[in-house]
Amino acid sequence: MISAPLLAHGDLDAVFAWTPEGPIGVGDYLADARWLAEQLPATGYLLNLCHDRYRFAVGFAAGLLRGMTSLQPSSQSPETFRRLQAEYAGLLCLCDGAANTLDLPRLDFPAIPAVNRKNGPKTKSAIPQIPADHLAAILFTSGSTGLPQAQRKTWGKLVANGRAEAVALGLDRQPHAIVGTVPVQHSYGFESTFLLALHGGCAFWAGKPFYPQDIAGALAAVPQPRLLVTTPFHLSALLSAEIELPPVDMLLSATAPLSTTLASEAEARTGAPMLEIYGSTESGQLASRRTTEGVAWTLLPGVRLEQDGDDTIACAGHVEGRVALSDLIELLPDQRFLLHGRHADLINIAGKRTSLAYLNHQLGAVPGVVDGAFFLPDEEGPDGITRLTAFVVAPGLSARQVTVELRQRIDAIFLPRPLVLVDQLPRNSTGKLPRAELQALYAEKVSHGGH
């Protein structure tokens, strides 16, 4: 039977995680995971809801040791829990704080006895081996284009995923201390904080800082070299706060396209290279680039793209099977490619074509616009034509002022009708805008709001 180690660290005394109480070594992590595994059932599904990244890591490893599968939904709503309960028998919630888990079986993260670590592993040979074909995790899409869809991930592919990203970012040669602003349950946070620690030799900060001051504090709590794993939404807020940041050695962004303007500002403010990861929950991470060096992406080691007409398939490497991508892609030599937007984002009005990504980029470039998004509703207007809507956060500006600026940037046929000013957009914890949330906002502000 083919197997892969739980983690790739060769030194049990090496730091695996940083917490407010201090560093935790690899050996102590293994001891904690083994102890928690004894508190879990022998098989089934572990709904790991831990917010603390270290407790999540202990829970995930403990589940692996018990032959369990980690369920990692993009939402922690009661509706989501009901769906999981109906579809996954033997589900157990692991929590480390207040969470409305309804009547689901639940284990609150226990206090691990200090004596447990004294009896922990003493040699590298004690690192557990996990069957490569074990269904280690089921991740769920964000629901940005509909209901979240389950994506099955085997242990061997997850290990290859972490190793490939480490090589692509150069972390295999120089491990960094990772601070992540994204939840570890989501695919990007899972890959670029947790898997990079397991199989990229890095250590991570246990918290999930959100506000700029908290991010600065988390960075100060870990040693250099430091890697900040974030999103365009969080990065923009951090730079806008204009607070002093500890030295950062690398910046990483995903979940939405990063503008060259924001990337350049980030590099100028920190002196660190601004890198991006491209991928999806379905495929895993596929490629990386340094935003300020050009628009082309470079595939991660082992990954291959194949094309049939306008359709692109990701395969090989750590990709589970063959995954059809939702983006329009132009292949280039030397394992590189260009992105031309999502198939679902393409808009055709009166014979003219554009994409939501392009429109959102132009909207975000309007001076005074803090946040904004175009939305194409499902229903047609009274004239049989679907009208674009835009929701905009722009304190101090009127809808007319924003529209006047937009008219200088986009074709008049794509101007939003209406443009609705709001206090904030319903972004989730990774900065994405689920379509269901935008549809609800549209129903509230437009369909029933008198526009």
Short mmCIF file of C-alpha atoms in Angstrom, two decimals:
data_model
loop_
_atom_site.label_atom_id
_atom_site.label_comp_id
_atom_site.label_asym_id
_atom_site.label_seq_id
_atom_site.Cartn_x
_atom_site.Cartn_y
_atom_site.Cartn_z
CA MET A 1 0.00 0.00 0.00
CA ILE A 2 1.34 3.42 -0.98
CA SER A 3 1.47 5.92 1.88
CA ALA A 4 2.73 9.43 2.58
CA PRO A 5 3.94 10.98 5.86
CA LEU A 6 1.68 13.21 7.92
CA LEU A 7 4.27 15.97 7.60
CA ALA A 8 7.65 16.43 5.97
CA HIS A 9 9.64 18.10 8.76
CA GLY A 10 12.85 16.24 9.49
CA ASP A 11 13.42 17.86 12.88
CA LEU A 12 10.92 17.13 15.66
CA ASP A 13 12.19 20.20 17.53
CA ALA A 14 11.46 22.52 14.58
CA VAL A 15 8.66 25.05 15.09
CA PHE A 16 5.39 23.95 13.50
CA ALA A 17 3.09 26.73 14.77
CA TRP A 18 3.26 30.02 16.61
CA THR A 19 0.60 30.78 19.21
CA PRO A 20 0.03 33.64 21.69
CA GLU A 21 1.55 31.30 24.32
CA GLY A 22 4.67 30.70 22.24
CA PRO A 23 6.01 28.28 19.60
CA ILE A 24 4.87 24.66 19.28
CA GLY A 25 7.32 22.12 17.91
CA VAL A 26 6.68 19.31 15.46
CA GLY A 27 7.01 16.66 18.15
CA ASP A 28 4.50 18.41 20.40
CA TYR A 29 2.09 18.74 17.48
CA LEU A 30 2.29 15.00 16.84
CA ALA A 31 1.74 14.26 20.53
CA ASP A 32 -1.31 16.56 20.63
CA ALA A 33 -2.77 14.94 17.50
CA ARG A 34 -2.30 11.43 18.87
CA TRP A 35 -3.95 12.35 22.16
CA LEU A 36 -6.96 13.96 20.45
CA ALA A 37 -7.28 10.97 18.10
CA GLU A 38 -8.03 8.83 21.14
CA GLN A 39 -11.06 11.02 21.87
CA LEU A 40 -12.54 10.56 18.38
CA PRO A 41 -14.62 7.74 16.88
CA ALA A 42 -12.82 5.18 14.73
CA THR A 43 -14.36 6.26 11.42
CA GLY A 44 -16.74 8.81 9.95
CA TYR A 45 -16.64 12.49 9.10
CA LEU A 46 -15.07 15.27 11.16
CA LEU A 47 -16.68 18.67 10.63
CA ASN A 48 -13.68 20.71 11.76
CA LEU A 49 -15.02 24.14 12.75
CA CYS A 50 -11.98 25.27 14.75
CA HIS A 51 -11.13 28.93 14.13
CA ASP A 52 -7.70 28.63 15.70
CA ARG A 53 -5.39 27.38 12.95
CA TYR A 54 -3.35 25.21 15.32
CA ARG A 55 -6.41 23.52 16.80
CA PHE A 56 -7.68 22.91 13.27
CA ALA A 57 -4.32 21.33 12.44
CA VAL A 58 -4.48 19.08 15.51
CA GLY A 59 -8.05 18.08 14.67
CA PHE A 60 -7.23 17.36 11.03
CA ALA A 61 -4.27 15.14 11.94
CA ALA A 62 -6.24 13.40 14.68
CA GLY A 63 -8.99 12.66 12.17
CA LEU A 64 -6.48 11.18 9.73
CA LEU A 65 -5.06 8.95 12.44
CA ARG A 66 -8.58 7.64 13.12
CA GLY A 67 -9.38 7.08 9.45
CA MET A 68 -11.84 9.99 9.34
CA THR A 69 -12.53 12.48 6.54
CA SER A 70 -12.44 16.23 7.22
CA LEU A 71 -15.53 18.12 6.02
CA GLN A 72 -14.67 21.74 5.20
CA PRO A 73 -17.72 23.76 4.08
CA SER A 74 -17.32 27.32 2.85
CA SER A 75 -20.23 28.38 5.07
CA GLN A 76 -21.07 27.61 8.69
CA SER A 77 -24.77 28.45 8.41
CA PRO A 78 -27.53 26.25 9.90
CA GLU A 79 -28.68 25.47 6.35
CA THR A 80 -25.20 24.17 5.51
CA PHE A 81 -25.10 22.02 8.64
CA ARG A 82 -28.49 20.50 7.80
CA ARG A 83 -27.28 19.56 4.31
CA LEU A 84 -24.12 17.97 5.70
CA GLN A 85 -26.05 16.07 8.35
CA ALA A 86 -28.34 14.61 5.69
CA GLU A 87 -25.51 13.64 3.34
CA TYR A 88 -22.75 12.43 5.66
CA ALA A 89 -23.63 9.80 8.24
CA GLY A 90 -21.49 9.64 11.36
CA LEU A 91 -20.66 13.35 11.32
CA LEU A 92 -18.96 14.86 14.39
CA CYS A 93 -18.42 18.61 14.88
CA LEU A 94 -15.11 19.69 16.39
CA CYS A 95 -15.41 23.23 17.81
CA ASP A 96 -13.15 25.62 19.68
CA GLY A 97 -15.67 28.37 20.42
CA ALA A 98 -19.28 29.45 20.19
CA ALA A 99 -20.93 27.86 17.17
CA ASN A 100 -24.57 27.06 16.50
CA THR A 101 -24.18 23.41 15.52
CA LEU A 102 -27.91 22.70 15.99
CA ASP A 103 -28.38 19.15 17.31
CA LEU A 104 -25.34 17.69 15.53
CA PRO A 105 -22.97 15.48 17.56
CA ARG A 106 -20.29 17.80 18.92
CA LEU A 107 -16.91 17.73 20.63
CA ASP A 108 -15.59 20.98 22.08
CA PHE A 109 -11.81 21.06 21.74
CA PRO A 110 -10.52 19.61 25.00
CA ALA A 111 -7.64 20.86 27.11
CA ILE A 112 -4.73 18.59 26.21
CA PRO A 113 -2.79 17.42 29.29
CA ALA A 114 0.69 18.91 29.46
CA VAL A 115 2.13 15.53 30.42
CA ASN A 116 1.01 14.22 27.04
CA ARG A 117 3.79 16.10 25.26
CA LYS A 118 6.47 14.67 27.56
CA ASN A 119 5.58 11.26 26.19
CA GLY A 120 5.63 12.45 22.60
CA PRO A 121 7.73 11.07 19.71
CA LYS A 122 11.51 11.18 20.05
CA THR A 123 12.61 10.26 16.52
CA LYS A 124 11.55 11.15 13.00
CA SER A 125 10.55 7.52 12.43
CA ALA A 126 7.59 8.20 14.71
CA ILE A 127 5.95 10.44 12.08
CA PRO A 128 2.75 8.61 11.04
CA GLN A 129 2.26 7.32 7.51
CA ILE A 130 -1.19 7.85 5.97
CA PRO A 131 -2.50 5.75 3.03
CA ALA A 132 -2.18 7.87 -0.12
CA ASP A 133 -5.65 6.88 -1.36
CA HIS A 134 -7.39 7.77 1.92
CA LEU A 135 -10.19 10.32 1.42
CA ALA A 136 -8.62 12.93 3.68
CA ALA A 137 -10.91 15.89 3.06
CA ILE A 138 -14.05 17.02 1.30
CA LEU A 139 -13.86 20.71 0.44
CA PHE A 140 -16.81 22.71 -0.83
CA THR A 141 -16.94 25.42 -3.48
CA SER A 142 -17.76 28.92 -2.27
CA GLY A 143 -21.19 29.01 -3.87
CA SER A 144 -20.28 32.18 -5.78
CA THR A 145 -22.12 30.78 -8.82
CA GLY A 146 -24.71 28.58 -7.08
CA LEU A 147 -24.96 25.88 -4.38
CA PRO A 148 -21.62 24.78 -2.88
CA GLN A 149 -20.37 21.57 -4.48
CA ALA A 150 -18.39 18.84 -2.69
CA GLN A 151 -14.82 18.20 -3.88
CA ARG A 152 -13.11 14.99 -2.70
CA LYS A 153 -9.38 15.17 -1.87
CA THR A 154 -7.18 12.13 -1.23
CA TRP A 155 -4.21 12.32 1.10
CA GLY A 156 -1.58 11.62 -1.56
CA LYS A 157 -2.85 14.47 -3.74
CA LEU A 158 -2.95 16.89 -0.80
CA VAL A 159 0.66 16.07 0.03
CA ALA A 160 1.67 16.70 -3.60
CA ASN A 161 -0.31 19.93 -3.54
CA GLY A 162 1.61 21.32 -0.57
CA ARG A 163 4.95 20.29 -2.03
CA ALA A 164 4.19 21.81 -5.44
CA GLU A 165 3.27 25.19 -3.97
CA ALA A 166 6.36 25.22 -1.77
CA VAL A 167 8.58 24.62 -4.83
CA ALA A 168 6.76 27.22 -6.95
CA LEU A 169 7.15 29.90 -4.27
CA GLY A 170 10.71 28.93 -3.34
CA LEU A 171 9.67 27.99 0.19
CA ASP A 172 11.29 24.57 -0.13
CA ARG A 173 14.63 26.40 -0.16
CA GLN A 174 13.74 29.07 2.41
CA PRO A 175 10.75 28.27 4.67
CA HIS A 176 8.78 31.26 5.96
CA ALA A 177 6.58 31.91 8.97
CA ILE A 178 3.03 32.19 7.61
CA VAL A 179 0.37 34.66 8.71
CA GLY A 180 -2.98 34.04 7.02
CA THR A 181 -6.03 36.31 6.92
CA VAL A 182 -8.14 33.58 5.30
CA PRO A 183 -9.97 30.71 7.05
CA VAL A 184 -8.09 27.42 7.09
CA GLN A 185 -11.26 25.51 6.11
CA HIS A 186 -11.41 27.18 2.69
CA SER A 187 -9.30 25.68 -0.09
CA TYR A 188 -6.93 28.66 -0.44
CA GLY A 189 -6.32 28.98 3.29
CA PHE A 190 -6.10 25.20 3.63
CA GLU A 191 -3.47 24.92 0.90
CA SER A 192 -1.44 28.07 1.46
CA THR A 193 -1.26 28.04 5.27
CA PHE A 194 -1.85 24.48 6.51
CA LEU A 195 -0.51 22.30 3.67
CA LEU A 196 2.50 24.61 3.28
CA ALA A 197 3.30 23.96 6.92
CA LEU A 198 2.79 20.20 6.67
CA HIS A 199 4.71 19.62 3.46
CA GLY A 200 6.52 22.87 2.71
CA GLY A 201 8.53 23.06 5.91
CA CYS A 202 6.91 26.32 7.03
CA ALA A 203 5.38 27.30 10.37
CA PHE A 204 2.15 29.28 10.76
CA TRP A 205 0.54 31.78 13.12
CA ALA A 206 -2.41 30.11 14.83
CA GLY A 207 -4.75 33.09 14.61
CA LYS A 208 -6.80 34.50 11.73
CA PRO A 209 -6.26 38.27 11.91
CA PHE A 210 -8.78 40.35 10.01
CA TYR A 211 -8.35 44.03 10.94
CA PRO A 212 -5.17 45.84 9.85
CA GLN A 213 -3.88 46.33 13.41
CA ASP A 214 -4.41 42.64 14.14
CA ILE A 215 -2.52 41.67 10.98
CA ALA A 216 0.39 43.87 12.02
CA GLY A 217 0.35 42.30 15.48
CA ALA A 218 0.35 38.77 14.05
CA LEU A 219 3.27 39.56 11.78
CA ALA A 220 5.20 40.95 14.74
CA ALA A 221 4.53 37.73 16.69
CA VAL A 222 6.44 35.51 14.24
CA PRO A 223 10.08 35.68 13.12
CA GLN A 224 11.41 36.55 9.71
CA PRO A 225 11.24 35.55 6.95
CA ARG A 226 7.48 36.22 6.97
CA LEU A 227 4.80 35.32 4.41
CA LEU A 228 1.44 37.10 4.49
CA VAL A 229 -1.29 34.98 2.88
CA THR A 230 -4.22 37.25 2.07
CA THR A 231 -6.79 38.38 -0.50
CA PRO A 232 -7.19 41.55 -2.59
CA PHE A 233 -10.00 42.63 -0.25
CA HIS A 234 -7.93 42.22 2.93
CA LEU A 235 -4.78 43.62 1.29
CA SER A 236 -6.55 46.76 0.11
CA ALA A 237 -7.94 47.40 3.60
CA LEU A 238 -4.51 46.83 5.14
CA LEU A 239 -2.75 49.30 2.85
CA SER A 240 -5.53 51.88 3.20
CA ALA A 241 -5.11 51.85 6.98
CA GLU A 242 -1.59 53.27 6.52
CA ILE A 243 -0.28 51.66 9.70
CA GLU A 244 3.33 50.66 10.23
CA LEU A 245 3.92 47.01 9.41
CA PRO A 246 6.73 44.74 10.60
CA PRO A 247 9.02 43.64 7.76
CA VAL A 248 7.29 41.25 5.35
CA ASP A 249 9.36 39.04 3.05
CA MET A 250 6.65 37.70 0.72
CA LEU A 251 3.00 38.51 -0.05
CA LEU A 252 0.56 35.99 -1.49
CA SER A 253 -2.95 36.66 -2.79
CA ALA A 254 -5.79 34.61 -4.29
CA THR A 255 -9.62 34.29 -4.53
CA ALA A 256 -9.96 37.23 -6.97
CA PRO A 257 -7.80 38.96 -9.61
CA LEU A 258 -5.26 41.34 -8.14
CA SER A 259 -4.82 44.62 -9.98
CA THR A 260 -1.36 45.74 -11.02
CA THR A 261 -2.02 49.02 -9.18
CA LEU A 262 -2.68 47.29 -5.86
CA ALA A 263 0.22 44.89 -6.37
CA SER A 264 2.62 47.74 -7.10
CA GLU A 265 1.45 49.64 -4.04
CA ALA A 266 1.88 46.53 -1.87
CA GLU A 267 5.43 45.99 -3.10
CA ALA A 268 6.31 49.65 -2.67
CA ARG A 269 4.97 49.71 0.90
CA THR A 270 6.54 46.43 2.06
CA GLY A 271 9.51 45.85 -0.21
CA ALA A 272 8.28 42.26 -0.60
CA PRO A 273 7.41 40.46 -3.86
CA MET A 274 3.64 40.30 -4.47
CA LEU A 275 2.70 36.83 -5.73
CA GLU A 276 -0.64 35.36 -6.76
CA ILE A 277 -2.02 31.83 -6.80
CA TYR A 278 -4.53 30.70 -9.41
CA GLY A 279 -6.76 27.70 -8.94
CA SER A 280 -10.13 26.53 -7.73
CA THR A 281 -11.61 24.30 -5.06
CA GLU A 282 -12.32 21.73 -7.76
CA SER A 283 -8.78 21.61 -9.16
CA GLY A 284 -6.65 22.82 -6.29
CA GLN A 285 -4.03 25.48 -6.92
CA LEU A 286 -2.67 25.37 -10.45
CA ALA A 287 -0.33 28.28 -11.13
CA SER A 288 1.45 31.29 -9.71
CA ARG A 289 2.82 34.62 -10.89
CA ARG A 290 4.40 37.80 -9.65
CA THR A 291 1.75 40.34 -10.58
CA THR A 292 4.07 43.24 -11.32
CA GLU A 293 6.16 41.16 -13.76
CA GLY A 294 3.40 40.48 -16.27
CA VAL A 295 0.01 38.93 -16.81
CA ALA A 296 1.16 35.37 -17.66
CA TRP A 297 0.81 32.53 -15.16
CA THR A 298 3.25 29.63 -14.69
CA LEU A 299 1.89 26.17 -13.88
CA LEU A 300 2.88 24.53 -10.60
CA PRO A 301 5.20 21.50 -10.91
CA GLY A 302 3.49 18.42 -12.30
CA VAL A 303 0.26 20.14 -13.37
CA ARG A 304 -0.85 20.03 -17.03
CA LEU A 305 -3.54 21.91 -18.99
CA GLU A 306 -5.24 20.43 -22.05
CA GLN A 307 -7.68 22.17 -24.39
CA ASP A 308 -10.64 21.23 -26.53
CA GLY A 309 -11.89 24.32 -28.32
CA ASP A 310 -12.63 26.98 -25.69
CA ASP A 311 -12.66 24.41 -22.88
CA THR A 312 -9.60 23.83 -20.71
CA ILE A 313 -8.97 20.74 -18.59
CA ALA A 314 -6.56 20.63 -15.62
CA CYS A 315 -4.94 17.27 -14.94
CA ALA A 316 -1.83 15.45 -13.68
CA GLY A 317 0.25 16.40 -10.67
CA HIS A 318 -1.89 16.91 -7.57
CA VAL A 319 -5.14 17.47 -9.52
CA GLU A 320 -7.80 14.88 -8.65
CA GLY A 321 -8.68 13.36 -12.04
CA ARG A 322 -9.55 15.70 -14.91
CA VAL A 323 -11.14 19.01 -13.95
CA ALA A 324 -12.88 21.32 -16.43
CA LEU A 325 -11.98 24.94 -15.64
CA SER A 326 -14.51 27.74 -15.75
CA ASP A 327 -12.06 30.23 -17.25
CA LEU A 328 -11.13 31.17 -20.79
CA ILE A 329 -7.44 30.33 -21.07
CA GLU A 330 -4.80 30.96 -23.74
CA LEU A 331 -1.91 28.51 -23.55
CA LEU A 332 1.63 29.83 -24.01
CA PRO A 333 4.99 28.03 -24.31
CA ASP A 334 7.04 26.97 -21.26
CA GLN A 335 4.13 25.92 -19.02
CA ARG A 336 2.63 29.40 -19.07
CA PHE A 337 -0.83 30.74 -19.92
CA LEU A 338 -3.08 33.80 -19.95
CA LEU A 339 -6.48 34.19 -18.30
CA HIS A 340 -9.22 35.93 -20.26
CA GLY A 341 -12.04 35.80 -17.71
CA ARG A 342 -14.62 33.24 -16.69
CA HIS A 343 -17.04 31.62 -19.12
CA ALA A 344 -19.90 32.56 -16.78
CA ASP A 345 -18.68 36.17 -16.60
CA LEU A 346 -19.00 36.83 -20.31
CA ILE A 347 -21.74 39.31 -21.18
CA ASN A 348 -23.24 39.92 -24.59
CA ILE A 349 -25.57 42.90 -24.95
CA ALA A 350 -26.73 43.99 -28.39
CA GLY A 351 -23.82 42.17 -30.00
CA LYS A 352 -21.16 43.75 -27.80
CA ARG A 353 -19.15 41.53 -25.44
CA THR A 354 -17.33 42.13 -22.19
CA SER A 355 -16.82 40.35 -18.87
CA LEU A 356 -17.88 41.03 -15.30
CA ALA A 357 -14.23 40.90 -14.27
CA TYR A 358 -13.38 43.75 -16.66
CA LEU A 359 -16.36 45.83 -15.55
CA ASN A 360 -15.53 45.29 -11.87
CA HIS A 361 -11.93 46.32 -12.51
CA GLN A 362 -13.06 49.57 -14.13
CA LEU A 363 -15.53 50.24 -11.33
CA GLY A 364 -12.86 49.71 -8.68
CA ALA A 365 -10.55 52.15 -10.50
CA VAL A 366 -13.01 55.05 -10.09
CA PRO A 367 -11.57 57.51 -7.52
CA GLY A 368 -13.58 57.35 -4.31
CA VAL A 369 -14.97 53.85 -4.88
CA VAL A 370 -14.04 51.67 -1.91
CA ASP A 371 -15.74 48.50 -3.13
CA GLY A 372 -18.14 47.55 -5.88
CA ALA A 373 -19.49 44.78 -8.07
CA PHE A 374 -21.57 44.46 -11.22
CA PHE A 375 -24.44 41.97 -11.14
CA LEU A 376 -26.34 40.36 -14.00
CA PRO A 377 -29.74 39.24 -12.62
CA ASP A 378 -31.44 36.10 -13.82
CA GLU A 379 -34.71 37.79 -14.74
CA GLU A 380 -35.28 39.97 -17.79
CA GLY A 381 -36.41 43.57 -17.62
CA PRO A 382 -39.84 44.71 -18.82
CA ASP A 383 -38.44 45.25 -22.32
CA GLY A 384 -37.12 41.69 -22.48
CA ILE A 385 -33.53 42.83 -21.97
CA THR A 386 -31.47 41.91 -18.93
CA ARG A 387 -30.04 45.06 -17.38
CA LEU A 388 -26.73 45.15 -15.55
CA THR A 389 -26.85 46.39 -11.97
CA ALA A 390 -23.91 47.63 -9.91
CA PHE A 391 -23.65 47.80 -6.12
CA VAL A 392 -21.11 50.36 -5.00
CA VAL A 393 -19.53 51.45 -1.72
CA ALA A 394 -18.40 55.04 -2.31
CA PRO A 395 -18.71 57.31 0.75
CA GLY A 396 -19.07 60.95 -0.29
CA LEU A 397 -20.06 60.22 -3.89
CA SER A 398 -23.49 60.16 -5.49
CA ALA A 399 -24.66 57.45 -7.86
CA ARG A 400 -24.62 60.01 -10.66
CA GLN A 401 -20.99 60.97 -9.96
CA VAL A 402 -19.90 57.33 -10.10
CA THR A 403 -21.85 56.79 -13.32
CA VAL A 404 -20.23 59.85 -14.95
CA GLU A 405 -16.79 58.43 -14.13
CA LEU A 406 -17.77 54.98 -15.40
CA ARG A 407 -18.96 56.46 -18.68
CA GLN A 408 -15.35 57.48 -19.35
CA ARG A 409 -14.17 53.91 -18.84
CA ILE A 410 -16.71 51.51 -20.35
CA ASP A 411 -19.08 51.38 -23.31
CA ALA A 412 -22.38 53.10 -22.53
CA ILE A 413 -24.34 49.91 -23.25
CA PHE A 414 -22.69 48.29 -20.20
CA LEU A 415 -23.46 51.12 -17.79
CA PRO A 416 -25.41 49.76 -14.81
CA ARG A 417 -29.12 50.50 -14.70
CA PRO A 418 -29.37 51.04 -11.81
CA LEU A 419 -26.20 51.83 -9.88
CA VAL A 420 -27.04 51.32 -6.21
CA LEU A 421 -25.00 52.82 -3.38
CA VAL A 422 -24.67 50.56 -0.32
CA ASP A 423 -22.77 50.72 2.97
CA GLN A 424 -20.98 47.41 2.32
CA LEU A 425 -21.08 44.36 0.07
CA PRO A 426 -22.00 40.90 1.42
CA ARG A 427 -18.52 39.42 1.04
CA ASN A 428 -17.66 36.16 2.77
CA SER A 429 -14.57 35.53 4.88
CA THR A 430 -12.32 35.14 1.82
CA GLY A 431 -13.59 38.32 0.19
CA LYS A 432 -15.78 36.57 -2.39
CA LEU A 433 -19.32 37.60 -3.29
CA PRO A 434 -21.60 34.53 -3.42
CA ARG A 435 -24.20 34.91 -6.15
CA ALA A 436 -27.00 34.04 -3.72
CA GLU A 437 -26.03 37.00 -1.54
CA LEU A 438 -25.94 39.35 -4.54
CA GLN A 439 -29.30 38.01 -5.71
CA ALA A 440 -30.75 38.73 -2.26
CA LEU A 441 -29.26 42.23 -2.32
CA TYR A 442 -30.75 42.75 -5.78
CA ALA A 443 -34.17 41.61 -4.58
CA GLU A 444 -34.00 43.99 -1.63
CA LYS A 445 -32.59 47.07 -3.34
CA VAL A 446 -33.83 46.75 -6.92
CA SER A 447 -36.70 44.32 -7.44
CA HIS A 448 -38.52 45.56 -4.32
CA GLY A 449 -36.66 48.75 -3.72
CA GLY A 450 -38.29 51.05 -6.21
CA HIS A 451 -35.39 51.30 -8.71
#
